[in-house]
């Protein structure tokens, strides 16, 4: 068995779904278990519907629901055979009717809870997995749809639920292998349910996580993450196009990159796969012949110090200053207790004799945090900052990486440099306005020469 996960862009339209069907069909003998995301930007649209429902007017969210139905109906019709159209219409009617009732309920309550956000955002994967199932049948594959909410059991932390692994693995192992022996399995990513059956979700980008959980639960021989890029690239293509493909990367490096913003993989994805030593591949559904990126358990020998550059945008830096307190013991604990109390995770920390700077990526409760901090120190924030992170297992074995970073970034204000405890990254903070220049300079510095065993040069841009 292999797990094949297709992201939003890979199922964004009838044409994309047809490509997916062909890719899966070519691998039918490996007993694929297919995990799909919502079609295109559907999750964002569902969240917008939820927000519009509590804001009003009624016409506005009803129109958005109507548009979303039109989109699904239009694309699905092209991949579902004529004889199944009536069933498709019934399915869409039923689901969009429910969605409308839900939105109306929110409008009456005028309040959005994490639980109702999950209820609404689950429709994306419920619709896409049904449509993809129909499309697969149409292209001649024996296909079986499974509702992920019956298989993935989570805690009740709505919008960010964590799987309860023993129950989940037990259900997956009991249900999937016998069915996958006879049919291609299709299930929605991202969605799950608590033990009492209430719909939950695994966090944005969570379909990668579903794929990995399923892969671990059934002991898959491989997990394939199909997306819209050739694999893990040496730089985020939305900031610097033309990065090179990384052919092989270690689990540790991939986890670090995902954590520091490489959206191509959800940060939690690699864990269940590592535990069971299942290789993970990142592949391009538009160019299925490109070999992609292979994520492996062991360290990968590489002549380059750095494998890739990631960045985490929209970061807030919090500067805390106290001439009296810093050297006193317990000061840092007090600071972190405040962040903990307001459930605000801290990413990077730098200290000096009289001040502490740290970064957060969720400023939702920053005003409360600041108010508390100001009871014992001065505190202020800077918005629109970016954490840039160089990742590579060789960083710790290569002298002079920090010097090369500073040389390359001459003229750019760099702050809060830190070599993470894992020793496989160097990260630092720059202002958003300097981001592109910083990435360009670093990419030129670290990727002019490439170890051909590890990287595939992108000739298109660098010729
Ligand atoms: P999917 O919908 O398939 O899950 P995502 O949008 O979540 O796709 O992830 C793929 C995107 O990740 C790419 O289109 C690319 O813009 C972004 N990305 C960020 N950093 C990297 C990187 N280092 N290598 C490849 N892609 C990256
Ligand atoms: N559809 C969900 C999202 O957009 C999950 C995913 O695509 O991975 O976040
Ligand atoms: Mg994704």
mmCIF file of C-alpha atoms and ligand atoms in Angstrom, residues 5 205 208 263-264, ligand 3:
data_model
loop_
_atom_site.group_PDB
_atom_site.id
_atom_site.type_symbol
_atom_site.label_atom_id
_atom_site.label_comp_id
_atom_site.label_asym_id
_atom_site.label_seq_id
_atom_site.Cartn_x
_atom_site.Cartn_y
_atom_site.Cartn_z
ATOM 1 C CA UNK A 5 -1.981 12.889 -0.957
ATOM 2 C CA UNK A 205 -2.484 22.551 5.677
ATOM 3 C CA UNK A 208 -0.363 16.367 4.738
ATOM 4 C CA UNK A 263 4.478 25.464 3.302
ATOM 5 C CA UNK A 264 5.151 22.597 0.925
HETATM 6 MG MG1 LIG B 3 -0.322 22.136 1.930
#
